[in-house]
Amino acid sequence: MTTVKPIVLAEDNPRDAELALAAMEEHHIADKVVVCHDGAEVLDYLYCRGPYKSRECGNPVVVFLDLKMPKVDGIEVLRTIKNDANLKPIPVVMLTSSREERDLAQSYALGANAYVVKPVEFQQFISAVKELGVFWGVINEPPPEGTESAA
Amino acid sequence: MDSATQERPPHTPVAAPLAGPVPAAPPDRTPRTGRLPDWLSGWSIEQRVLAGFGLVFAGILVISVVSYRNTSVVVENSRLDSRSHDLIQLLGSIQEALVAAESGHRRYLVTGDESYLKAHQALAEQMPEYTRYLHALVGGETEQQERLTRLESLIKQQLDIEADAIKRRTELGAEAVRHLALPGVAKRELDTIHHLIGDLENRERQSARARVLESASSTRNTIALLGLGALLQLVLLGSVYYLIHHDITARRRVAAELRRQGELLQAANKELEAFSYSVSHDLRAPLRHIDGYAALLAKTAGESLNDKAQRYLQTISDSAKQMGQLIDDLLVFSRMGRQEMLRSTVNLNQLVKTVIHDLRLDLQGKAISWTIGSLPEVPGDPAMLRQVFMNLLSNAVKFTATRPEPRIEIGATQEAPGEVTVFVRDNGVGFDMQYVNKLFGVFQRLHRNDEFEGTGIGLANVRRIIHRHGGRTWAEGAIDRGATFYLSLPMKRIAS
């Protein structure tokens, strides 16, 4: 049931991105991950524009969103996704350092599918990212393509 | 012919009240306006307003009393005037009746026709009544009363003389009184009577004139006084207005200042929030990287590293984790200060039982003898109070861990009305009382980390939460003799 559809990881910090990739590597799903370094890039990817103009269009299987990013922050990206009928079905997982109630509440209010606080401890971080990657990238059945155009 | 006089009801003399001199004008206390004098600025606004209204009230009172007295004088004078008028009319009637009686009796003396005696007889009959009226009308003036007495006796004399002459005419015939008939028997007395009545009337008219003057002056006085009173009240009201206005301005200024301070405080709070958010997000990332890369390094090169190098890597990892814990604790502490407090009622008995139940999982079967007294219900935030007892009880568990027979007691006492004191007592390692002030500080620890684990935030949280509930915290202890932690909570809801 492995899909070829990519996983988008929005992470402005290259070290965090590397650690996340290292975690996913353990489960051999790292090659499906597209790393975006800010919110604007995520939107470029989703709308197939700018540097992603030539990519084969289609929604990713899941988007991991950091809250705090340059240019366009995670909340703004989340809002754009959930307000766009075509992007709306994409599962969005907030992956952030913030445990603030305000961020949690706002994310869920905007329609985030999950909210995960990055643990400081590497082992925990690895298992968290791995589980997320496996769950959303492998186990979870993504919405059918038809939903996008029908919606 | 004198029926008008007869029908007039007799006037009952009313004791004339204070017809004294016009009272002095009210004290001319002109209130100060403009800058407040020193003695006044020490007064509170309530005192100032009270004083202002007191002055207004006193002014109104004085003016009312004086005006009332002036008006009474005028009313009394008009009563006296009408009495004088009645007296003068009555005297006129009596005079007419006397003249009629005298001329009637002379005609009788000449003609012997008894019908001429009617006037004389009527007067003689009515005289006592007239006398009563006269006395009622003449008032208290001695001079007039003397005149009246004289008048009475003269009239009586006149009537007697007439009656005498009539008697002689009836008994002895016309001849006996012929010498009397033409000149009249009592012409001289009659003249005197006329004179006396004239005097009486004159005196009454004089009095009336004096009263008119007095009434006019009283009325003028009253008008002036009312004018002055109105002016005084205007001035007093003006100053009361000034006082109130002055205070309102001051209050507005204070309110504006408070609002400004509130805005500043809110800005500072926002900044603090941004700060802790930043701490939460940004400080943890490098820690995660330290731990992560140390782990990756251990994994990649672990086999080629010697024990010492591996221990170094482990220490890097441990320190990162510890700092992560510290940051998390600090964030919890900061959130405790900012978080909105829930206002509900917390059953401490139940709360403590739940906390102990949760702690049992961590005890790993270690037997602790718990003593739980009766605890009250208090108003407060359940989650925050749970945190308090979690911290206190896990501390107690932690510091009794080295004891062969750990004992923990929880109880409550009521020392002050409206306030409950809850204590947690253990027989653990205790502490030195000279460090008691450090106990509730942030990151303050009285034990080394290898003795007892912890970041030193627990009791700081306890204190902050209890303070937010309007209570206090304190502790007693001695080294190796256990410790007792106290907290007081108000039994009534406080305004946050």
XYZ file of C-alpha atoms in Angstrom, chain A residues 13-16 18-19 22 26 66-68 96-103 117-123 125, chain B residues 273 276-278 280-282 284-289 291-293 295-296 299 320-321 324 328 331 335 338-339:
54
model
C 16.041 24.922 10.672
C 18.359 22.723 8.569
C 19.519 20.800 11.641
C 15.991 19.952 12.648
C 18.444 16.754 9.057
C 17.485 15.117 12.337
C 17.708 10.841 9.931
C 15.466 4.514 9.886
C 6.659 24.041 11.811
C 4.895 26.999 13.402
C 7.686 29.515 13.346
C 6.702 22.397 16.602
C 8.616 23.262 19.759
C 5.758 25.302 21.145
C 3.600 23.879 23.851
C 1.701 27.165 24.203
C -2.010 26.735 24.648
C -2.641 29.597 22.261
C -0.807 27.848 19.418
C 5.518 18.928 20.236
C 9.101 18.135 19.279
C 10.721 16.477 22.281
C 14.139 17.714 23.343
C 15.414 14.196 23.788
C 16.689 12.755 20.543
C 15.403 9.250 21.096
C 12.236 12.909 18.784
C 4.600 36.442 26.899
C 8.547 33.038 27.161
C 7.163 31.956 23.805
C 10.535 32.642 22.333
C 9.802 27.850 24.567
C 10.406 27.668 20.873
C 13.915 28.893 20.211
C 14.689 24.140 22.885
C 15.758 23.775 19.268
C 19.531 23.962 19.907
C 19.113 21.580 22.853
C 17.373 19.134 20.593
C 20.226 19.504 18.145
C 21.179 15.785 21.981
C 20.323 14.697 18.471
C 23.774 15.116 17.031
C 23.131 10.534 19.527
C 23.894 10.485 15.805
C 25.527 5.830 16.534
C 20.926 18.847 27.192
C 18.077 16.837 28.639
C 15.303 20.910 28.507
C 9.987 23.200 30.651
C 7.668 27.714 31.281
C 2.381 30.031 32.788
C -0.168 34.341 33.543
C -2.796 31.673 33.184
